Amino acid sequence: MADETSVQNSQYNQNDLPELLKQYYKRIFPYKLYYQWLSYGEVVSPKYFSHREFSFTLKDDIYIRYQSFSDQKDMEKEIQKRCPYKIDIGAVFSQKPKDNKSTKTRNFHAEEKELVFDIDMTDYDEVRTCCSGASICKRCWPFMIVAMKIVDKALKEDFDFEHRLWVYSGRRGVHCWVCDETARKLSQASRSAIAEYLSVIKGGENQVKKVHLSSKLHPSLSRASKILENYFPLLMLDYQEILSSKETWKNVLALVPDENILFAINMMYYFLIFYRFLPFEQRWEDLETELNDPKKKSCREEIMFQYCYPRLDVNVTKGLNHLLKSPFCIHPKTGRVCVPIDIGRVDEFDPFAVPTISQLCEEIDDIGRNAATDENQPSQTPKGYKSALLETSMKVFETFLLKLDVENQERLKQEKNEREKTTEW
């Protein structure tokens, strides 16, 4: 199958990126909302934003770490000056990151950071048959949908995290930022424990069977299993066609440890010629029939988990000092914006419909030209301009911030009450 990424991005020319970024950072990037998010309404501490680390990747892969800004105005000025190809967000440090070289090492350390997750399509290359590497298409994107649904449910129902921001990476993956106060204050050991809790697929490239489930599933895995049941037939049997060739069929059977089952299925496949032409649903049904014994049921579930369960980059989650690509930056290869995703409507999210920086700049130019009263007057961004192309994504972000602000204000109220009680005494 052809890579749909290249087809969909025909209008984006990477050579134009330097000039497009100048326009994007000057006229489109949502600085106010961005600052509101990362400063947490300045309720936590006036130093919270100024002690936050950012990194910039500039043209020709020049990488600059330990950037920090005193306020929104300072951030805007530096971003517009450097026009980074990529912005990464790191932890809140004990000192201003930009002063790290003049600060004693023992006094400079990461104190807080959102709990983050990184899910990349390349980690599914051993189970997807339509694409590989950086390529994605509509047949493999459902892997990301399944991953987001399972991880989000676990974060909400198992850990009681309320403020979860899902973001499209701009090319082939998704990120999640968990912004609850309790999540930001987690130690590295706690982050590692959560990452391990959500990790089911384990083992290197040479290990065939990477999922081992108990006969009675943990409630979290039982919940995930229900999601997999809904997606597995369409995603794996239809889109990925894992039962449509000798090689892919062999990979499935390699996960079945029972020799008697293997023998029965192989007999059907190799000696009944018509079996190869049966619908994929029938092939899976035959395998399910063989695994219908309660003692063998876990094998059926292990197959579904190995093919479809989320594959997390656990190192990103574990590391308090690890940086992650920022929302609203531009992916230089595709030109697409790293936009927030509405997890409640994740099935409707189409990565190929995400606007490119070329489209955004063209949109704002058109609006500016229409707003100009004089033909000889240069086009200008109208005051209060909001991109129609980013409207849905911005609403997702604004809704997320409104909920987060409630928590911020509640914290401020509690602190005020505590101060008043102290004063009374």
GROMACS .gro file of C-alpha atoms in nm:
model
  425
    1MET     CA    1   0.000   0.000   0.000
    2ALA     CA    2   0.131   0.345  -0.088
    3ASP     CA    3   0.225   0.576   0.193
    4GLU     CA    4  -0.061   0.824   0.224
    5THR     CA    5   0.158   1.072   0.408
    6SER     CA    6   0.345   1.165   0.090
    7VAL     CA    7   0.027   1.186  -0.114
    8GLN     CA    8  -0.151   1.410   0.132
    9ASN     CA    9   0.144   1.649   0.170
   10SER     CA   10   0.201   1.730  -0.199
   11GLN     CA   11   0.135   2.099  -0.139
   12TYR     CA   12   0.397   2.128   0.137
   13ASN     CA   13   0.754   2.202   0.028
   14GLN     CA   14   1.015   2.156   0.299
   15ASN     CA   15   1.242   2.411   0.131
   16ASP     CA   16   0.986   2.678   0.216
   17LEU     CA   17   0.989   2.594   0.586
   18PRO     CA   18   1.225   2.873   0.709
   19GLU     CA   19   1.006   3.146   0.562
   20LEU     CA   20   0.682   2.972   0.661
   21LEU     CA   21   0.802   2.938   1.022
   22LYS     CA   22   0.862   3.313   1.040
   23GLN     CA   23   0.500   3.372   0.948
   24TYR     CA   24   0.368   3.093   1.169
   25TYR     CA   25   0.549   3.204   1.485
   26LYS     CA   26   0.464   3.568   1.424
   27ARG     CA   27   0.098   3.537   1.331
   28ILE     CA   28  -0.045   3.197   1.430
   29PHE     CA   29   0.130   3.024   1.722
   30PRO     CA   30  -0.105   3.041   2.030
   31TYR     CA   31   0.137   3.203   2.277
   32LYS     CA   32  -0.125   3.317   2.528
   33LEU     CA   33  -0.289   2.977   2.572
   34TYR     CA   34   0.048   2.805   2.560
   35TYR     CA   35   0.181   3.024   2.841
   36GLN     CA   36  -0.140   2.978   3.040
   37TRP     CA   37  -0.088   2.603   3.024
   38LEU     CA   38   0.279   2.583   3.117
   39SER     CA   39   0.260   2.850   3.388
   40TYR     CA   40  -0.055   2.687   3.530
   41GLY     CA   41  -0.214   3.027   3.556
   42GLU     CA   42   0.081   3.138   3.772
   43VAL     CA   43  -0.109   2.984   4.061
   44VAL     CA   44   0.151   2.722   4.149
   45SER     CA   45   0.446   2.960   4.171
   46PRO     CA   46   0.559   3.273   3.987
   47LYS     CA   47   0.883   3.084   3.918
   48TYR     CA   48   0.713   2.781   3.765
   49PHE     CA   49   0.734   2.902   3.406
   50SER     CA   50   1.073   3.074   3.432
   51HIS     CA   51   1.226   2.752   3.567
   52ARG     CA   52   1.085   2.540   3.284
   53GLU     CA   53   1.329   2.392   3.034
   54PHE     CA   54   1.271   2.420   2.660
   55SER     CA   55   1.493   2.297   2.382
   56PHE     CA   56   1.510   2.421   2.023
   57THR     CA   57   1.609   2.228   1.714
   58LEU     CA   58   1.714   2.481   1.453
   59LYS     CA   59   1.788   2.450   1.083
   60ASP     CA   60   2.058   2.193   0.995
   61ASP     CA   61   1.977   1.998   1.316
   62ILE     CA   62   2.139   2.248   1.550
   63TYR     CA   63   2.015   2.147   1.895
   64ILE     CA   64   1.999   2.389   2.189
   65ARG     CA   65   1.902   2.268   2.538
   66TYR     CA   66   1.836   2.450   2.864
   67GLN     CA   67   1.639   2.737   2.717
   68SER     CA   68   1.412   2.920   2.961
   69PHE     CA   69   1.205   3.238   2.956
   70SER     CA   70   1.098   3.483   3.222
   71ASP     CA   71   0.745   3.529   3.088
   72GLN     CA   72   0.523   3.505   2.780
   73LYS     CA   73   0.672   3.813   2.617
   74ASP     CA   74   1.026   3.682   2.658
   75MET     CA   75   0.923   3.345   2.512
   76GLU     CA   76   0.755   3.506   2.209
   77LYS     CA   77   1.059   3.719   2.139
   78GLU     CA   78   1.303   3.426   2.148
   79ILE     CA   79   1.087   3.189   1.944
   80GLN     CA   80   1.028   3.451   1.674
   81LYS     CA   81   1.398   3.531   1.670
   82ARG     CA   82   1.517   3.171   1.629
   83CYS     CA   83   1.219   3.019   1.443
   84PRO     CA   84   1.291   2.665   1.571
   85TYR     CA   85   1.212   2.368   1.347
   86LYS     CA   86   1.114   2.183   1.663
   87ILE     CA   87   1.035   2.280   2.022
   88ASP     CA   88   1.067   2.031   2.307
   89ILE     CA   89   0.935   2.082   2.660
   90GLY     CA   90   1.121   1.956   2.964
   91ALA     CA   91   1.098   1.969   3.341
   92VAL     CA   92   1.067   2.252   3.590
   93PHE     CA   93   1.410   2.288   3.751
   94SER     CA   94   1.534   2.412   4.085
   95GLN     CA   95   1.709   2.699   3.904
   96LYS     CA   96   1.652   2.873   3.573
   97PRO     CA   97   1.773   2.630   3.304
   98LYS     CA   98   1.944   2.908   3.108
   99ASP     CA   99   2.165   2.968   3.415
  100ASN     CA  100   2.270   2.602   3.446
  101LYS     CA  101   2.633   2.667   3.355
  102SER     CA  102   2.674   2.922   3.634
  103THR     CA  103   2.489   2.708   3.890
  104LYS     CA  104   2.658   2.441   4.099
  105THR     CA  105   2.558   2.096   3.978
  106ARG     CA  106   2.421   1.990   4.316
  107ASN     CA  107   2.185   2.288   4.314
  108PHE     CA  108   2.051   2.225   3.964
  109HIS     CA  109   1.804   1.941   3.931
  110ALA     CA  110   1.463   1.863   3.782
  111GLU     CA  111   1.182   1.904   4.035
  112GLU     CA  112   0.854   1.858   3.848
  113LYS     CA  113   0.722   1.759   3.508
  114GLU     CA  114   0.400   1.640   3.353
  115LEU     CA  115   0.365   1.262   3.330
  116VAL     CA  116   0.414   1.199   2.958
  117PHE     CA  117   0.366   0.913   2.714
  118ASP     CA  118   0.504   0.866   2.364
  119ILE     CA  119   0.353   0.611   2.124
  120ASP     CA  120   0.522   0.576   1.785
  121MET     CA  121   0.396   0.377   1.487
  122THR     CA  122   0.744   0.240   1.412
  123ASP     CA  123   0.713   0.022   1.723
  124TYR     CA  124   0.434  -0.163   1.543
  125ASP     CA  125   0.643  -0.255   1.239
  126GLU     CA  126   0.661  -0.621   1.338
  127VAL     CA  127   0.281  -0.652   1.332
  128ARG     CA  128   0.166  -0.409   1.063
  129THR     CA  129   0.178  -0.521   0.700
  130CYS     CA  130   0.070  -0.207   0.514
  131CYS     CA  131   0.358   0.031   0.598
  132SER     CA  132   0.690   0.046   0.779
  133GLY     CA  133   0.923   0.306   0.923
  134ALA     CA  134   0.796   0.664   0.911
  135SER     CA  135   0.514   0.581   0.669
  136ILE     CA  136   0.155   0.561   0.786
  137CYS     CA  137  -0.180   0.506   0.614
  138LYS     CA  138  -0.545   0.475   0.709
  139ARG     CA  139  -0.505   0.100   0.751
  140CYS     CA  140  -0.250   0.128   1.031
  141TRP     CA  141  -0.362   0.452   1.201
  142PRO     CA  142  -0.621   0.254   1.409
  143PHE     CA  143  -0.323   0.118   1.607
  144MET     CA  144  -0.294   0.470   1.751
  145ILE     CA  145  -0.668   0.491   1.819
  146VAL     CA  146  -0.658   0.165   2.016
  147ALA     CA  147  -0.350   0.281   2.207
  148MET     CA  148  -0.504   0.615   2.302
  149LYS     CA  149  -0.828   0.455   2.420
  150ILE     CA  150  -0.656   0.194   2.635
  151VAL     CA  151  -0.398   0.424   2.793
  152ASP     CA  152  -0.648   0.705   2.852
  153LYS     CA  153  -0.892   0.468   3.025
  154ALA     CA  154  -0.615   0.339   3.250
  155LEU     CA  155  -0.496   0.689   3.341
  156LYS     CA  156  -0.848   0.798   3.429
  157GLU     CA  157  -0.992   0.489   3.596
  158ASP     CA  158  -0.683   0.330   3.753
  159PHE     CA  159  -0.492   0.645   3.857
  160ASP     CA  160  -0.771   0.907   3.875
  161PHE     CA  161  -0.587   1.156   3.653
  162GLU     CA  162  -0.827   1.418   3.516
  163HIS     CA  163  -0.614   1.648   3.301
  164ARG     CA  164  -0.492   1.444   3.005
  165LEU     CA  165  -0.388   1.623   2.687
  166TRP     CA  166  -0.348   1.400   2.380
  167VAL     CA  167  -0.147   1.543   2.092
  168TYR     CA  168  -0.075   1.424   1.738
  169SER     CA  169   0.301   1.420   1.678
  170GLY     CA  170   0.266   1.562   1.328
  171ARG     CA  171   0.375   1.247   1.149
  172ARG     CA  172   0.341   0.892   1.281
  173GLY     CA  173   0.255   0.894   1.651
  174VAL     CA  174   0.082   1.050   1.949
  175HIS     CA  175   0.182   1.196   2.285
  176CYS     CA  176  -0.005   1.231   2.612
  177TRP     CA  177   0.058   1.501   2.875
  178VAL     CA  178  -0.092   1.426   3.218
  179CYS     CA  179  -0.107   1.760   3.395
  180ASP     CA  180  -0.269   1.694   3.734
  181GLU     CA  181  -0.069   1.834   4.025
  182THR     CA  182  -0.020   1.484   4.163
  183ALA     CA  183   0.115   1.367   3.826
  184ARG     CA  184   0.360   1.657   3.796
  185LYS     CA  185   0.503   1.583   4.140
  186LEU     CA  186   0.562   1.211   4.079
  187SER     CA  187   0.911   1.079   4.150
  188GLN     CA  188   1.107   0.896   3.884
  189ALA     CA  189   1.040   0.569   4.067
  190SER     CA  190   0.663   0.632   4.055
  191ARG     CA  191   0.678   0.722   3.685
  192SER     CA  192   0.866   0.400   3.618
  193ALA     CA  193   0.605   0.202   3.810
  194ILE     CA  194   0.322   0.351   3.602
  195ALA     CA  195   0.511   0.284   3.279
  196GLU     CA  196   0.566  -0.077   3.379
  197TYR     CA  197   0.202  -0.113   3.485
  198LEU     CA  198   0.095  -0.013   3.134
  199SER     CA  199   0.354  -0.232   2.961
  200VAL     CA  200   0.232  -0.575   2.852
  201ILE     CA  201   0.444  -0.641   2.542
  202LYS     CA  202   0.794  -0.728   2.658
  203GLY     CA  203   1.097  -0.878   2.486
  204GLY     CA  204   1.347  -0.797   2.215
  205GLU     CA  205   1.337  -0.853   1.839
  206ASN     CA  206   1.443  -1.216   1.871
  207GLN     CA  207   1.163  -1.305   2.112
  208VAL     CA  208   0.856  -1.431   1.926
  209LYS     CA  209   0.600  -1.448   2.204
  210LYS     CA  210   0.599  -1.120   2.394
  211VAL     CA  211   0.274  -1.139   2.592
  212HIS     CA  212   0.208  -1.375   2.883
  213LEU     CA  213  -0.130  -1.336   3.051
  214SER     CA  214  -0.270  -1.516   3.354
  215SER     CA  215  -0.592  -1.714   3.322
  216LYS     CA  216  -0.773  -1.444   3.520
  217LEU     CA  217  -0.701  -1.100   3.381
  218HIS     CA  218  -0.627  -0.798   3.599
  219PRO     CA  219  -0.925  -0.554   3.583
  220SER     CA  220  -0.718  -0.309   3.379
  221LEU     CA  221  -0.629  -0.576   3.123
  222SER     CA  222  -0.984  -0.704   3.120
  223ARG     CA  223  -1.100  -0.352   3.030
  224ALA     CA  224  -0.834  -0.330   2.760
  225SER     CA  225  -0.941  -0.669   2.625
  226LYS     CA  226  -1.291  -0.534   2.558
  227ILE     CA  227  -1.144  -0.252   2.351
  228LEU     CA  228  -0.926  -0.498   2.159
  229GLU     CA  229  -1.229  -0.717   2.089
  230ASN     CA  230  -1.393  -0.424   1.911
  231TYR     CA  231  -1.096  -0.338   1.692
  232PHE     CA  232  -0.907  -0.661   1.631
  233PRO     CA  233  -1.127  -0.806   1.350
  234LEU     CA  234  -1.124  -0.493   1.135
  235LEU     CA  235  -0.770  -0.379   1.212
  236MET     CA  236  -0.579  -0.708   1.208
  237LEU     CA  237  -0.790  -0.943   0.997
  238ASP     CA  238  -0.914  -0.695   0.736
  239TYR     CA  239  -0.674  -0.400   0.722
  240GLN     CA  240  -0.354  -0.589   0.812
  241GLU     CA  241  -0.464  -0.922   0.659
  242ILE     CA  242  -0.266  -1.131   0.906
  243LEU     CA  243  -0.448  -1.449   0.801
  244SER     CA  244  -0.416  -1.393   0.427
  245SER     CA  245  -0.070  -1.527   0.350
  246LYS     CA  246   0.143  -1.821   0.455
  247GLU     CA  247   0.401  -1.597   0.622
  248THR     CA  248   0.160  -1.385   0.829
  249TRP     CA  249  -0.047  -1.694   0.919
  250LYS     CA  250   0.272  -1.859   1.038
  251ASN     CA  251   0.345  -1.559   1.264
  252VAL     CA  252   0.006  -1.594   1.430
  253LEU     CA  253   0.047  -1.967   1.488
  254ALA     CA  254   0.390  -1.906   1.641
  255LEU     CA  255   0.203  -1.755   1.937
  256VAL     CA  256   0.005  -2.076   1.997
  257PRO     CA  257   0.198  -2.304   2.236
  258ASP     CA  258  -0.037  -2.606   2.212
  259GLU     CA  259   0.097  -2.861   1.962
  260ASN     CA  260  -0.244  -3.026   1.912
  261ILE     CA  261  -0.403  -2.695   1.813
  262LEU     CA  262  -0.117  -2.618   1.577
  263PHE     CA  263  -0.152  -2.956   1.412
  264ALA     CA  264  -0.529  -2.917   1.361
  265ILE     CA  265  -0.501  -2.566   1.217
  266ASN     CA  266  -0.210  -2.658   0.992
  267MET     CA  267  -0.403  -2.952   0.856
  268MET     CA  268  -0.684  -2.720   0.752
  269TYR     CA  269  -0.450  -2.465   0.602
  270TYR     CA  270  -0.215  -2.688   0.407
  271PHE     CA  271  -0.440  -2.975   0.299
  272LEU     CA  272  -0.776  -2.810   0.240
  273ILE     CA  273  -0.710  -2.598  -0.065
  274PHE     CA  274  -1.039  -2.407  -0.039
  275TYR     CA  275  -0.951  -2.298   0.315
  276ARG     CA  276  -0.710  -2.042   0.178
  277PHE     CA  277  -0.996  -1.871   0.000
  278LEU     CA  278  -1.230  -1.855   0.297
  279PRO     CA  279  -1.308  -1.508   0.439
  280PHE     CA  280  -1.068  -1.395   0.709
  281GLU     CA  281  -1.355  -1.399   0.961
  282GLN     CA  282  -1.394  -1.773   0.901
  283ARG     CA  283  -1.023  -1.838   0.948
  284TRP     CA  284  -1.021  -1.649   1.280
  285GLU     CA  285  -1.340  -1.827   1.385
  286ASP     CA  286  -1.175  -2.163   1.322
  287LEU     CA  287  -0.879  -2.066   1.534
  288GLU     CA  288  -1.111  -1.935   1.805
  289THR     CA  289  -1.298  -2.267   1.800
  290GLU     CA  290  -0.974  -2.452   1.868
  291LEU     CA  291  -0.896  -2.209   2.151
  292ASN     CA  292  -1.247  -2.217   2.296
  293ASP     CA  293  -1.143  -2.436   2.585
  294PRO     CA  294  -1.134  -2.214   2.900
  295LYS     CA  295  -0.785  -2.345   2.970
  296LYS     CA  296  -0.670  -2.213   2.633
  297LYS     CA  297  -0.867  -1.887   2.628
  298SER     CA  298  -0.568  -1.685   2.747
  299CYS     CA  299  -0.386  -1.785   2.427
  300ARG     CA  300  -0.653  -1.615   2.215
  301GLU     CA  301  -0.627  -1.302   2.428
  302GLU     CA  302  -0.247  -1.310   2.412
  303ILE     CA  303  -0.266  -1.303   2.032
  304MET     CA  304  -0.489  -0.995   2.037
  305PHE     CA  305  -0.272  -0.822   2.298
  306GLN     CA  306   0.052  -0.891   2.111
  307TYR     CA  307  -0.086  -0.750   1.790
  308CYS     CA  308  -0.285  -0.453   1.919
  309TYR     CA  309  -0.196  -0.353   2.275
  310PRO     CA  310  -0.020  -0.012   2.314
  311ARG     CA  311   0.355  -0.012   2.264
  312LEU     CA  312   0.491   0.265   2.485
  313ASP     CA  313   0.834   0.421   2.478
  314VAL     CA  314   0.875   0.363   2.851
  315ASN     CA  315   1.199   0.564   2.872
  316VAL     CA  316   1.009   0.881   2.781
  317THR     CA  317   0.765   0.821   3.067
  318LYS     CA  318   1.025   0.717   3.325
  319GLY     CA  319   1.269   1.003   3.280
  320LEU     CA  320   1.197   1.319   3.477
  321ASN     CA  321   1.472   1.488   3.276
  322HIS     CA  322   1.338   1.368   2.938
  323LEU     CA  323   1.200   1.625   2.693
  324LEU     CA  324   0.902   1.575   2.463
  325LYS     CA  325   0.791   1.752   2.145
  326SER     CA  326   0.568   2.048   2.213
  327PRO     CA  327   0.208   2.082   2.100
  328PHE     CA  328   0.161   2.331   1.814
  329CYS     CA  329   0.512   2.301   1.676
  330ILE     CA  330   0.552   2.194   1.312
  331HIS     CA  331   0.682   1.857   1.199
  332PRO     CA  332   0.949   1.954   0.943
  333LYS     CA  333   0.904   1.640   0.729
  334THR     CA  334   0.528   1.666   0.683
  335GLY     CA  335   0.466   2.031   0.760
  336ARG     CA  336   0.177   1.930   0.983
  337VAL     CA  337   0.092   2.096   1.313
  338CYS     CA  338   0.118   1.893   1.634
  339VAL     CA  339  -0.246   1.942   1.725
  340PRO     CA  340  -0.442   1.838   2.037
  341ILE     CA  341  -0.681   1.544   1.990
  342ASP     CA  342  -1.028   1.516   2.140
  343ILE     CA  343  -1.005   1.179   2.313
  344GLY     CA  344  -1.383   1.161   2.329
  345ARG     CA  345  -1.397   1.165   1.948
  346VAL     CA  346  -1.070   0.990   1.877
  347ASP     CA  347  -1.229   0.757   1.618
  348GLU     CA  348  -1.302   1.063   1.405
  349PHE     CA  349  -0.950   1.205   1.416
  350ASP     CA  350  -0.782   1.194   1.076
  351PRO     CA  351  -0.406   1.262   1.075
  352PHE     CA  352  -0.418   1.327   0.701
  353ALA     CA  353  -0.667   1.609   0.750
  354VAL     CA  354  -0.443   1.797   0.995
  355PRO     CA  355  -0.346   2.130   0.834
  356THR     CA  356   0.006   2.197   0.715
  357ILE     CA  357   0.195   2.515   0.785
  358SER     CA  358   0.157   2.601   0.415
  359GLN     CA  359  -0.220   2.586   0.440
  360LEU     CA  360  -0.224   2.795   0.758
  361CYS     CA  361  -0.004   3.067   0.612
  362GLU     CA  362  -0.211   3.073   0.294
  363GLU     CA  363  -0.529   3.101   0.499
  364ILE     CA  364  -0.402   3.394   0.702
  365ASP     CA  365  -0.270   3.568   0.391
  366ASP     CA  366  -0.612   3.541   0.229
  367ILE     CA  367  -0.780   3.686   0.536
  368GLY     CA  368  -0.524   3.966   0.553
  369ARG     CA  369  -0.573   4.056   0.188
  370ASN     CA  370  -0.949   4.062   0.228
  371ALA     CA  371  -0.917   4.282   0.536
  372ALA     CA  372  -0.693   4.539   0.363
  373THR     CA  373  -0.881   4.852   0.260
  374ASP     CA  374  -0.622   4.959   0.006
  375GLU     CA  375  -0.490   4.735  -0.272
  376ASN     CA  376  -0.141   4.877  -0.215
  377GLN     CA  377  -0.162   4.820   0.161
  378PRO     CA  378   0.028   4.511   0.280
  379SER     CA  379  -0.188   4.235   0.421
  380GLN     CA  380  -0.204   4.225   0.799
  381THR     CA  381  -0.336   3.976   1.049
  382PRO     CA  382  -0.675   4.100   1.169
  383LYS     CA  383  -0.704   4.159   1.545
  384GLY     CA  384  -0.858   3.857   1.717
  385TYR     CA  385  -0.782   3.633   1.419
  386LYS     CA  386  -0.864   3.265   1.469
  387SER     CA  387  -0.772   3.004   1.211
  388ALA     CA  388  -1.066   2.810   1.073
  389LEU     CA  389  -0.828   2.524   0.993
  390LEU     CA  390  -0.723   2.500   1.358
  391GLU     CA  391  -1.065   2.575   1.506
  392THR     CA  392  -1.140   2.219   1.623
  393SER     CA  393  -0.792   2.167   1.769
  394MET     CA  394  -0.798   2.501   1.949
  395LYS     CA  395  -1.136   2.420   2.105
  396VAL     CA  396  -0.990   2.095   2.238
  397PHE     CA  397  -0.699   2.286   2.391
  398GLU     CA  398  -0.919   2.561   2.535
  399THR     CA  399  -1.154   2.305   2.692
  400PHE     CA  400  -0.856   2.129   2.846
  401LEU     CA  401  -0.727   2.459   2.990
  402LEU     CA  402  -1.066   2.554   3.133
  403LYS     CA  403  -1.081   2.231   3.332
  404LEU     CA  404  -0.721   2.274   3.442
  405ASP     CA  405  -0.794   2.631   3.553
  406VAL     CA  406  -1.065   2.507   3.790
  407GLU     CA  407  -0.803   2.297   3.968
  408ASN     CA  408  -0.558   2.590   3.968
  409GLN     CA  409  -0.814   2.824   4.123
  410GLU     CA  410  -0.916   2.565   4.381
  411ARG     CA  411  -0.553   2.533   4.485
  412LEU     CA  412  -0.526   2.911   4.514
  413LYS     CA  413  -0.839   2.921   4.730
  414GLN     CA  414  -0.706   2.648   4.962
  415GLU     CA  415  -0.374   2.829   5.002
  416LYS     CA  416  -0.556   3.152   5.086
  417ASN     CA  417  -0.769   2.977   5.349
  418GLU     CA  418  -0.459   2.820   5.504
  419ARG     CA  419  -0.287   3.159   5.522
  420GLU     CA  420  -0.593   3.314   5.687
  421LYS     CA  421  -0.605   3.036   5.947
  422THR     CA  422  -0.236   3.088   6.022
  423THR     CA  423  -0.294   3.462   6.061
  424GLU     CA  424  -0.583   3.402   6.302
  425TRP     CA  425  -0.362   3.191   6.525
   0.00000   0.00000   0.00000
